[in-house]
Coordinates of C-alpha atoms in Angstrom, one line a residue:
Chain A
X1 CA 0.0 0.2 0.0
X2 CA 1.1 3.7 -0.8
X3 CA 0.7 6.0 2.1
X4 CA -1.5 9.0 2.4
X5 CA -4.3 10.3 0.4
X6 CA -3.1 8.9 -2.9
X7 CA -4.4 5.5 -2.3
X8 CA -8.0 5.8 -1.8
X9 CA -10.7 3.7 -3.6
X10 CA -11.6 5.1 -7.1
X11 CA -14.7 7.0 -7.1
X12 CA -17.6 7.9 -9.6
X13 CA -18.5 4.3 -10.8
X14 CA -16.9 3.8 -14.1
X15 CA -14.6 6.8 -13.7
X16 CA -11.8 4.8 -12.2
X17 CA -8.4 6.6 -11.7
X18 CA -6.4 4.1 -12.9
X19 CA -3.5 6.3 -12.1
X20 CA -3.8 5.0 -8.6
X21 CA -2.6 1.7 -9.3
X22 CA 0.5 2.5 -11.1
X23 CA 2.9 1.0 -8.8
X24 CA 1.3 -2.4 -8.7
X25 CA 1.2 -2.3 -12.5
X26 CA 4.9 -1.4 -12.9
X27 CA 5.6 -4.2 -10.8
X28 CA 3.4 -6.8 -12.5
X29 CA 4.5 -5.6 -15.7
X30 CA 8.2 -5.7 -14.9
X31 CA 10.2 -5.8 -18.1
X32 CA 14.0 -6.6 -17.9
X33 CA 14.8 -3.2 -19.4
X34 CA 13.6 -1.5 -16.4
X35 CA 14.3 -4.1 -13.9
X36 CA 16.5 -2.2 -11.7
X37 CA 14.1 0.7 -11.4
X38 CA 11.5 -1.9 -10.7
X39 CA 13.4 -3.4 -8.1
X40 CA 14.0 0.1 -6.5
X41 CA 10.5 0.9 -6.4
X42 CA 9.3 -2.5 -4.9
X43 CA 11.9 -1.9 -1.8
X44 CA 10.6 1.6 -1.3
X45 CA 7.0 0.2 -1.4
X46 CA 7.8 -2.6 1.1
X47 CA 9.2 0.1 3.6
X48 CA 6.3 2.5 3.3
X49 CA 8.5 5.3 2.8
X50 CA 6.7 8.6 2.2
X51 CA 9.7 9.3 -0.3
X52 CA 8.0 7.0 -2.8
X53 CA 4.7 8.5 -2.4
X54 CA 6.2 11.8 -3.3
X55 CA 7.9 10.5 -6.3
X56 CA 4.7 8.7 -7.3
X57 CA 2.4 11.9 -7.2
X58 CA 5.1 13.7 -9.0
X59 CA 4.8 11.6 -12.0
X60 CA 1.1 11.5 -11.9
X61 CA 1.0 15.4 -11.7
X62 CA 3.7 15.6 -14.6
X63 CA 1.8 13.1 -16.8
X64 CA -1.5 14.9 -16.1
X65 CA -0.2 17.8 -18.2
X66 CA -0.6 15.7 -21.1
X67 CA -4.3 14.9 -20.6
X68 CA -5.6 18.3 -21.9
X69 CA -5.2 16.7 -25.4
X70 CA -4.7 13.1 -24.5
X71 CA -7.4 12.6 -22.3
X72 CA -7.9 12.3 -18.6
X73 CA -5.4 9.4 -17.6
X74 CA -4.0 9.5 -21.2
X75 CA -7.2 7.8 -22.5
X76 CA -7.2 9.4 -25.6
X77 CA -10.4 10.1 -27.7
X78 CA -11.6 12.5 -30.4
X79 CA -8.9 11.7 -32.8
X80 CA -6.1 11.9 -30.4
X81 CA -4.0 9.1 -29.6
X82 CA -4.4 7.3 -26.2
X83 CA -1.0 6.8 -24.2
X84 CA -2.4 4.6 -21.3
X85 CA -0.8 1.1 -21.5
X86 CA 1.6 2.0 -24.5
X87 CA 4.8 0.2 -24.3
X88 CA 7.3 2.1 -22.3
X89 CA 10.1 2.4 -24.8
X90 CA 7.6 3.0 -27.6
X91 CA 6.4 6.0 -25.8
X92 CA 9.8 7.2 -24.7
X93 CA 11.3 6.9 -28.4
X94 CA 8.5 8.8 -29.8
X95 CA 9.0 11.6 -27.3
X96 CA 12.8 11.6 -27.8
X97 CA 12.4 11.6 -31.6
X98 CA 10.0 14.7 -31.5
X99 CA 12.3 16.4 -28.9
X100 CA 15.2 16.3 -31.2
X101 CA 16.4 19.8 -32.5
X102 CA 15.2 20.6 -35.9
X103 CA 12.0 18.6 -35.8
X104 CA 9.2 21.3 -36.2
X105 CA 5.9 21.7 -38.0
X106 CA 3.5 19.8 -35.4
X107 CA 2.3 20.8 -32.1
X108 CA 4.0 17.8 -30.5
X109 CA 7.5 18.4 -32.0
X110 CA 7.5 21.7 -29.9
X111 CA 5.7 20.2 -26.9
X112 CA 8.3 17.4 -26.5
X113 CA 11.1 19.8 -26.4
X114 CA 9.5 21.6 -23.4
X115 CA 10.6 18.6 -21.1
X116 CA 13.9 17.4 -19.8
X117 CA 14.8 14.0 -21.0
X118 CA 14.4 12.9 -17.2
X119 CA 11.0 14.2 -17.5
X120 CA 10.3 12.4 -20.6
X121 CA 11.2 9.2 -19.1
X122 CA 8.9 9.8 -16.1
X123 CA 5.9 10.6 -18.3
X124 CA 6.5 7.5 -20.5
X125 CA 7.0 5.2 -17.3
X126 CA 3.7 6.6 -15.8
X127 CA 1.6 6.0 -19.0
X128 CA 3.2 2.7 -19.7
X129 CA 2.0 1.6 -16.1
X130 CA -1.7 2.6 -16.8
X131 CA -4.2 0.2 -18.3
X132 CA -5.0 0.5 -22.0
X133 CA -8.4 2.3 -22.3
X134 CA -11.3 -0.4 -22.8
X135 CA -11.8 -1.2 -26.6
X136 CA -8.1 -0.9 -27.5
Chain B
X1 CA 3.0 26.9 8.8
X2 CA 0.7 25.5 6.0
X3 CA -1.3 23.5 8.5
X4 CA -1.6 26.1 11.1
X5 CA -5.4 26.3 10.4
X6 CA -6.3 22.6 10.5
X7 CA -8.1 21.7 13.6
X8 CA -5.9 20.1 16.2
X9 CA -8.0 16.8 16.5
X10 CA -7.4 16.3 12.6
X11 CA -3.8 17.1 12.9
X12 CA -3.0 14.7 15.3
X13 CA -4.9 12.1 13.4
X14 CA -2.9 13.0 10.4
X15 CA 0.5 13.1 12.0
X16 CA -0.2 9.8 13.6
X17 CA -1.0 8.1 10.4
X18 CA 2.3 9.4 8.8
X19 CA 4.0 8.2 11.6
X20 CA 2.7 4.8 11.0
X21 CA 0.8 4.6 14.4
X22 CA -2.4 3.6 12.7
X23 CA -3.0 0.5 10.6
X24 CA -0.9 0.6 7.6
X25 CA -3.9 -0.4 5.6
X26 CA -5.9 2.7 6.5
X27 CA -4.7 5.7 4.8
X28 CA -4.4 8.8 7.0
X29 CA -7.0 10.9 5.6
X30 CA -9.7 8.1 6.0
X31 CA -9.1 8.4 9.9
X32 CA -10.4 11.7 10.2
X33 CA -13.6 12.2 12.0
X34 CA -14.8 14.5 9.0
X35 CA -13.1 14.7 5.7
X36 CA -11.0 17.7 4.9
X37 CA -13.0 20.6 3.0
X38 CA -11.8 22.2 -0.1
X39 CA -14.2 25.2 -1.5
X40 CA -13.7 25.7 -5.2
X41 CA -15.1 29.1 -6.3
X42 CA -15.9 29.2 -10.1
X43 CA -16.7 26.5 -12.5
X44 CA -14.9 27.5 -15.3
X45 CA -11.8 26.0 -16.8
X46 CA -9.6 26.3 -13.7
X47 CA -12.2 25.5 -11.0
X48 CA -13.9 22.6 -12.9
X49 CA -10.5 21.0 -13.3
X50 CA -9.3 21.6 -9.8
X51 CA -12.6 20.3 -8.2
X52 CA -12.5 17.1 -10.7
X53 CA -8.9 16.3 -9.9
X54 CA -9.1 17.0 -6.2
X55 CA -11.7 14.3 -6.0
X56 CA -9.8 12.0 -8.4
X57 CA -6.5 12.4 -6.5
X58 CA -7.8 13.0 -2.9
X59 CA -10.9 10.9 -3.4
X60 CA -13.1 10.1 -0.2
X61 CA -10.6 11.7 2.0
X62 CA -11.6 15.2 0.5
X63 CA -14.7 16.7 0.6
X64 CA -15.0 19.2 -2.5
X65 CA -17.5 21.9 -2.9
X66 CA -17.7 23.9 -6.1
X67 CA -19.7 27.1 -6.0
X68 CA -20.8 28.7 -9.2
X69 CA -24.0 31.0 -9.7
X70 CA -24.7 29.5 -13.1
X71 CA -25.9 25.9 -14.0
X72 CA -23.2 25.7 -16.4
X73 CA -20.0 27.1 -17.9
X74 CA -19.9 28.7 -21.5
X75 CA -16.5 28.2 -23.0
X76 CA -14.6 31.1 -24.3
X77 CA -12.5 28.4 -26.2
X78 CA -14.1 28.2 -29.6
X79 CA -16.6 31.2 -29.2
X80 CA -15.4 33.3 -32.0
X81 CA -16.7 30.7 -34.2
X82 CA -20.3 31.6 -32.9
X83 CA -19.7 35.0 -34.4
X84 CA -19.7 33.3 -37.9
X85 CA -22.1 30.7 -37.2
X86 CA -20.1 27.7 -37.3
X87 CA -20.9 27.0 -33.8
X88 CA -23.9 27.5 -31.5
X89 CA -23.4 28.9 -28.0
X90 CA -25.1 25.6 -26.9
X91 CA -22.1 23.7 -28.4
X92 CA -19.9 25.5 -25.9
X93 CA -22.1 25.0 -22.7
X94 CA -20.7 22.7 -20.1
X95 CA -22.9 21.5 -17.3
X96 CA -21.3 21.4 -13.6
X97 CA -23.0 18.0 -13.5
X98 CA -19.9 16.8 -15.1
X99 CA -17.7 17.3 -12.1
X100 CA -20.5 16.4 -9.7
X101 CA -20.3 12.8 -11.1
X102 CA -16.7 12.7 -9.5
X103 CA -18.4 13.4 -6.1
X104 CA -17.9 17.2 -6.0
X105 CA -20.7 19.0 -4.3
X106 CA -22.0 21.6 -6.5
X107 CA -23.6 24.7 -4.9
X108 CA -25.3 27.1 -7.1
X109 CA -24.7 30.4 -5.4
X110 CA -22.4 33.4 -5.5
X111 CA -19.5 34.0 -3.3
X112 CA -19.9 37.6 -1.9
X113 CA -17.0 37.8 0.5
X114 CA -13.8 35.6 1.7
X115 CA -12.7 35.6 5.3
X116 CA -9.2 34.2 5.2
X117 CA -9.1 34.8 9.1
X118 CA -11.7 32.4 9.8
X119 CA -11.3 30.1 6.7
X120 CA -14.8 30.9 5.3
X121 CA -16.8 32.2 2.6
X122 CA -20.1 34.0 2.7
X123 CA -22.6 33.2 0.1
X124 CA -25.1 35.6 -1.5
X125 CA -28.0 33.6 -0.2
X126 CA -26.8 34.1 3.4
X127 CA -25.1 30.9 3.9
X128 CA -21.4 30.5 4.9
X129 CA -18.9 27.6 4.0
X130 CA -15.9 27.0 6.1
X131 CA -13.0 25.5 4.3
X132 CA -9.5 23.8 5.0
X133 CA -8.2 25.1 1.7
X134 CA -10.0 27.5 -0.7
X135 CA -9.3 27.6 -4.6
X136 CA -10.5 31.1 -5.9
X137 CA -11.1 31.3 -9.7
X138 CA -13.5 33.5 -11.7
X139 CA -11.6 34.4 -14.8
X140 CA -11.0 38.0 -15.6
X141 CA -12.3 41.6 -14.7
X142 CA -12.1 44.7 -16.7
X143 CA -10.4 48.1 -15.6
X144 CA -12.9 51.1 -15.9
X145 CA -13.0 53.0 -19.2
X146 CA -14.7 56.4 -19.2
X147 CA -18.1 56.2 -21.3
X148 CA -17.7 52.3 -22.0
X149 CA -21.0 50.6 -21.9
X150 CA -21.0 46.9 -22.8
X151 CA -24.6 47.0 -24.2
X152 CA -23.6 49.3 -26.9
X153 CA -19.9 48.2 -27.3
X154 CA -19.6 44.5 -26.0
X155 CA -16.4 42.9 -25.2
X156 CA -17.6 39.3 -25.8
X157 CA -14.4 38.2 -24.0
X158 CA -16.4 36.2 -21.3
X159 CA -18.7 33.8 -23.4
X160 CA -22.3 33.9 -23.2
X161 CA -24.9 36.8 -23.8
X162 CA -22.3 39.1 -25.2
X163 CA -21.1 36.6 -27.8
X164 CA -24.6 36.4 -29.3
X165 CA -25.0 40.3 -28.8
X166 CA -21.7 40.7 -30.9
X167 CA -23.0 38.1 -33.4
X168 CA -26.3 39.9 -34.0
X169 CA -24.2 43.5 -34.3
X170 CA -22.0 42.0 -37.0
X171 CA -25.1 40.6 -38.9
X172 CA -26.6 43.8 -38.8
X173 CA -23.7 45.7 -40.2
X174 CA -24.4 47.6 -43.6
X175 CA -22.8 46.3 -46.7
X176 CA -19.1 47.7 -46.6
X177 CA -19.4 48.6 -43.1
X178 CA -16.7 49.2 -40.3
X179 CA -16.1 46.8 -37.2
X180 CA -13.6 48.5 -34.8
X181 CA -12.1 46.3 -32.3
X182 CA -9.5 46.8 -29.6
X183 CA -6.5 44.5 -28.3
X184 CA -6.0 44.8 -24.6
X185 CA -2.7 45.6 -23.0
X186 CA -0.7 42.4 -21.9
X187 CA -1.5 40.3 -20.0
X188 CA -4.8 39.5 -21.0
X189 CA -6.9 36.5 -21.5
X190 CA -6.2 34.3 -24.8
X191 CA -2.8 36.1 -26.3
X192 CA -3.9 35.0 -30.0
X193 CA -7.7 35.5 -29.3
X194 CA -8.0 39.4 -30.1
X195 CA -6.2 38.7 -33.6
X196 CA -8.1 35.4 -34.3
X197 CA -11.4 37.5 -33.7
X198 CA -10.2 40.1 -36.3
X199 CA -9.6 37.7 -38.8
X200 CA -12.9 35.7 -38.3
X201 CA -14.6 39.2 -38.5
X202 CA -12.7 40.0 -41.6
X203 CA -13.6 36.7 -43.1
X204 CA -17.4 37.3 -42.5
X205 CA -17.1 40.9 -44.1
X206 CA -15.2 39.4 -47.0
X207 CA -17.7 36.9 -47.9
X208 CA -20.4 39.7 -48.0
X209 CA -18.2 41.4 -50.5
X210 CA -16.1 43.7 -48.3
X211 CA -15.8 46.0 -45.3
X212 CA -13.1 47.2 -42.9
X213 CA -12.0 46.0 -39.5
X214 CA -10.1 48.6 -37.7
X215 CA -8.0 46.6 -35.0
X216 CA -6.5 49.0 -32.3
X217 CA -3.7 47.1 -30.4
X218 CA -2.6 48.6 -27.1
X219 CA 0.6 46.7 -27.5
X220 CA 3.7 47.6 -29.6
X221 CA 3.0 44.6 -31.8
X222 CA 1.3 41.5 -32.5
X223 CA 1.8 39.4 -29.2
X224 CA 1.0 36.0 -30.2
X225 CA 1.7 34.1 -33.4
X226 CA 3.0 37.2 -35.0
X227 CA 4.3 35.1 -38.1
X228 CA 0.7 33.8 -38.8
X229 CA -1.2 36.9 -38.0
X230 CA 1.0 39.4 -39.8
X231 CA 0.6 37.4 -43.0
X232 CA -3.0 37.2 -42.5
X233 CA -3.3 41.0 -42.1
X234 CA -1.2 42.0 -44.9
X235 CA -2.1 39.2 -47.5
X236 CA -5.3 37.4 -46.8
X237 CA -7.0 40.4 -45.3
X238 CA -4.9 42.9 -46.8
X239 CA -7.6 45.1 -47.9
X240 CA -9.8 44.7 -44.9
X241 CA -7.9 45.0 -41.8
X242 CA -6.1 48.1 -40.8
X243 CA -3.9 47.3 -37.9
X244 CA -2.8 50.0 -35.4
X245 CA -0.3 49.5 -32.8
X246 CA 0.3 51.4 -29.4
X247 CA -3.4 52.5 -29.2
X248 CA -4.3 52.8 -25.7
X249 CA -7.9 53.7 -25.0
X250 CA -9.0 57.1 -23.7
X251 CA -12.7 56.8 -23.7
X252 CA -15.7 55.3 -25.6
X253 CA -18.8 57.0 -26.8
X254 CA -21.8 55.7 -24.4
X255 CA -23.7 55.0 -27.6
X256 CA -21.0 52.8 -29.0
X257 CA -20.5 54.8 -32.1
X258 CA -16.7 56.1 -31.5
X259 CA -13.7 55.4 -29.5
X260 CA -10.8 57.9 -28.6
X261 CA -7.3 56.2 -28.5
X262 CA -3.8 57.5 -28.2
X263 CA -3.4 57.1 -32.0
X264 CA -6.6 58.7 -32.9
X265 CA -10.5 58.7 -32.8
X266 CA -12.2 55.9 -34.7
X267 CA -15.8 55.5 -35.5
X268 CA -17.5 52.3 -36.7
X269 CA -20.7 50.4 -37.3
X270 CA -19.8 48.1 -34.5
X271 CA -17.5 48.8 -31.5
X272 CA -15.9 45.6 -29.8
X273 CA -13.9 46.9 -26.8
X274 CA -11.5 44.5 -25.1
X275 CA -10.5 46.6 -22.1
X276 CA -7.5 46.3 -20.1
X277 CA -7.9 43.3 -17.8
X278 CA -7.5 42.6 -14.1
X279 CA -8.3 39.8 -11.6
X280 CA -11.8 38.9 -11.3
X281 CA -14.0 40.8 -8.8
X282 CA -14.2 37.9 -6.1
X283 CA -10.6 37.7 -6.3
X284 CA -10.1 41.3 -5.7
X285 CA -12.4 41.5 -2.9
X286 CA -10.8 38.7 -1.0
X287 CA -7.6 40.5 -0.7
X288 CA -5.4 38.3 -2.7
X289 CA -4.4 41.3 -5.1
X290 CA -2.2 43.9 -3.2
X291 CA -2.8 47.4 -4.1
X292 CA -0.9 48.6 -7.3
X293 CA -1.3 45.1 -8.8
X294 CA -3.9 44.0 -11.1
X295 CA -3.5 40.3 -10.5
X296 CA -3.1 37.8 -7.5
X297 CA 0.6 36.9 -6.6
X298 CA 0.9 33.4 -5.9
X299 CA 3.8 30.6 -5.4
X300 CA 3.8 28.2 -8.5
X301 CA 4.5 25.3 -6.3
X302 CA 0.9 25.5 -5.1
X303 CA -0.8 28.5 -6.4
X304 CA -1.3 29.6 -2.8
X305 CA -1.4 33.3 -2.4
X306 CA 1.7 34.9 -1.2
X307 CA -0.2 37.6 0.5
X308 CA 0.3 37.6 4.3
X309 CA -2.4 35.5 6.1
X310 CA -3.8 34.1 3.0
X311 CA -1.8 30.7 2.9
X312 CA -4.9 28.6 2.7
X313 CA -6.2 30.6 -0.3
X314 CA -5.0 29.4 -3.7
X315 CA -5.5 31.3 -7.0
X316 CA -5.5 29.8 -10.5
X317 CA -6.5 30.6 -13.8
X318 CA -6.7 34.1 -15.5
X319 CA -6.8 35.9 -12.0
X320 CA -3.4 34.7 -10.9
X321 CA -0.3 36.6 -11.3
X322 CA 2.6 34.3 -12.3
X323 CA 3.0 35.6 -15.9
X324 CA 2.1 32.6 -17.6
X325 CA -0.3 33.1 -20.6
X326 CA -4.0 33.3 -19.7
X327 CA -6.1 30.6 -21.3
X328 CA -8.4 27.7 -20.8
X329 CA -5.9 25.2 -21.4
X330 CA -3.2 26.9 -19.1
X331 CA -6.1 27.2 -16.3
X332 CA -6.5 23.4 -16.5
X333 CA -2.7 22.9 -16.4
X334 CA -2.5 25.1 -13.2
X335 CA -5.4 23.4 -11.7
X336 CA -3.7 20.1 -11.4
X337 CA -0.3 21.5 -10.0
X338 CA -2.7 23.3 -7.3
X339 CA -5.0 20.2 -6.7
X340 CA -1.7 17.9 -6.2
X341 CA -0.3 20.6 -3.6
X342 CA -3.6 20.6 -1.9
X343 CA -3.8 16.8 -1.7
X344 CA -0.2 16.5 -0.5
X345 CA -0.4 19.2 1.9
X346 CA -3.5 17.8 3.6
X347 CA -2.1 14.7 3.8
X348 CA 0.8 16.0 5.6
X349 CA 3.3 15.6 2.9
X350 CA 5.9 18.3 1.7
X351 CA 5.2 20.2 -1.6
X352 CA 8.8 21.4 -2.0
X353 CA 10.7 18.5 -2.5
X354 CA 13.3 18.5 -5.3
X355 CA 11.5 15.6 -7.2
X356 CA 8.3 17.6 -7.2
X357 CA 9.9 20.9 -8.3
X358 CA 11.5 19.0 -11.1
X359 CA 7.9 17.8 -12.1
X360 CA 6.2 21.0 -12.3
X361 CA 5.1 21.9 -15.7
X362 CA 2.4 23.6 -17.3
X363 CA 1.8 23.8 -21.1
X364 CA -0.4 25.7 -23.6
X365 CA -1.6 24.4 -27.0
X366 CA -4.4 26.5 -28.9
X367 CA -5.7 26.5 -32.4
X368 CA -7.1 29.9 -34.0
X369 CA -9.5 29.9 -36.8
X370 CA -8.3 32.2 -39.5
X371 CA -11.0 31.5 -42.0
X372 CA -14.3 29.7 -41.7
X373 CA -12.4 26.6 -42.7
X374 CA -8.7 27.1 -41.8
X375 CA -7.1 27.4 -38.6
X376 CA -3.5 28.1 -37.1
X377 CA -1.9 26.9 -33.9
X378 CA 0.2 27.9 -30.9
X379 CA 2.0 25.9 -28.4
X380 CA 4.6 26.2 -25.3
X381 CA 5.6 24.4 -22.4
X382 CA 6.5 26.2 -19.1
X383 CA 8.9 24.7 -16.4
X384 CA 9.3 25.5 -12.7
X385 CA 12.7 27.5 -12.2
X386 CA 14.3 26.3 -9.1
X387 CA 16.4 29.4 -9.0
X388 CA 13.7 31.9 -9.3
X389 CA 10.9 30.1 -7.9
X390 CA 8.8 31.2 -11.1
X391 CA 7.4 29.4 -14.0
X392 CA 9.8 30.0 -17.1
X393 CA 8.9 29.4 -20.9
X394 CA 11.2 26.7 -22.2
X395 CA 12.2 28.6 -25.4
X396 CA 12.6 25.6 -27.6
X397 CA 9.1 24.5 -26.9
X398 CA 7.5 27.8 -28.4
X399 CA 6.1 27.1 -31.9
X400 CA 3.4 28.1 -34.1
X401 CA 1.8 26.4 -37.2
X402 CA 3.1 29.4 -39.5
X403 CA 0.3 28.6 -41.9
X404 CA -3.6 28.1 -41.7
X405 CA -4.8 24.8 -43.2
X406 CA -8.1 22.9 -43.3
X407 CA -6.2 20.1 -41.3
X408 CA -5.4 22.4 -38.5
X409 CA -9.1 23.3 -38.4
X410 CA -9.9 19.8 -38.0
X411 CA -7.4 19.1 -35.3
X412 CA -8.8 22.4 -33.5
X413 CA -12.0 20.3 -32.9
X414 CA -10.1 17.2 -31.6
X415 CA -8.1 19.7 -29.3
X416 CA -11.1 21.4 -28.1
X417 CA -13.2 18.3 -27.3
X418 CA -10.5 16.6 -25.3
X419 CA -9.7 19.8 -23.5
X420 CA -13.5 20.2 -22.5
X421 CA -13.9 16.6 -21.4
X422 CA -10.6 16.6 -19.4
X423 CA -12.0 19.7 -17.7
X424 CA -15.9 19.5 -17.5
X425 CA -16.5 15.9 -18.0

């Protein structure tokens, strides 16, 4: 269990905040490539440290800035890609490609340049840990 | 002390939970005798997003009350398309029942005063609401201009009745008539918006065989998407739009026939006055706007007021004074940072960790119709600067479409639909 207010039951019937289950999902979907990170997270979670809860809502807050266009919890819709449940490296590679200097001409090619590489990694990690929207 | 106003019984419970005294499976806030209460004033882009995300992230541990005098919010985003008839006002109307579905209590009333000393707000109907944290929104207010009457010279910069009024006035213009419009001095709501409006109106007049748009800008030049708009003004609408810079308004004729500015007096068939902005009335009356300022100074880690004694009052959206662009998209962005800060603070967690500071960003993306079926776009990302404690534009992220296309016009609807959904649904 995470500590504090972030681990409350979801509310509003079908409006499940999938973001609340990110840790469990990361652990379940552990991939070799991010193994060391997952291991670290697991240790933190076991120890019930507030530090992890902090890092957790940091990523949630950071990733929520994508929702204006990509839907609440990255669920997509209205012709804009969903981000939830996409492969971590697929998301990260796309973000890094768009962040490259000289890439212009689309909204996302400018947006991606607004984040540090560390932020892009956290965004990709967060969305990859969410379940895909139903129907995908 | 951020938590000095939390009643002692709650504080003890919270601290106990954080220290691991209570059962590990029982999150701290659930153990409180009564839930923490956050009152959100205003159900526009910032208030609706804050209320929704407070409930999503704070869940049952937080009681969230949204106070708004209207049943629904009318979106300024896309409202220039009501002027040319592409959209109806009802397409822009969003009921507060959307956020109510997340468990937000919606109170249809008007906040008449805020008392930060007792953490309470007074309602017009005589009621009173106490809060642990208050989120003040309310959009914009206008500074007074001698003679200006919105009945004869509407701003239509708050969508609703004035949008329809301006549409009727434009429809009633004589053939070859003149539309006189101002651009407020920065900062103002929706930086590309006034130029977008001039283009939409010029397009209407063009389709009717011609006319004139006199655009009086209080700024020294085009403030946003200058590449797109300068080309639209000089090429597409070269024989319609007459653009003046450094035009500050001295007075407006009460009958709306004439405007006196620092660059001359102008007459027109329709006068659309976008006056200089300031914080919304409810924010000014709360004491969150110091004398000599037009907007509320806040800490971008939480959007809490930096005015002494007002630390439990957060101001987001167009009334806050961080210098970020004022827009619906940005208001939504700020609301999430604010909601995260409130949830963490009420749980007893710090909001000023290095990790959190490194995760504070906001962004803007917006589309502007240039003709009835082509649009442009503008985008930017802002990041928390640990050195200054302010939000700073990431220069490489600032970009504009550079041309107006039908594809962008289509994308504009995808963007707006998702922004509305993340905010109101």
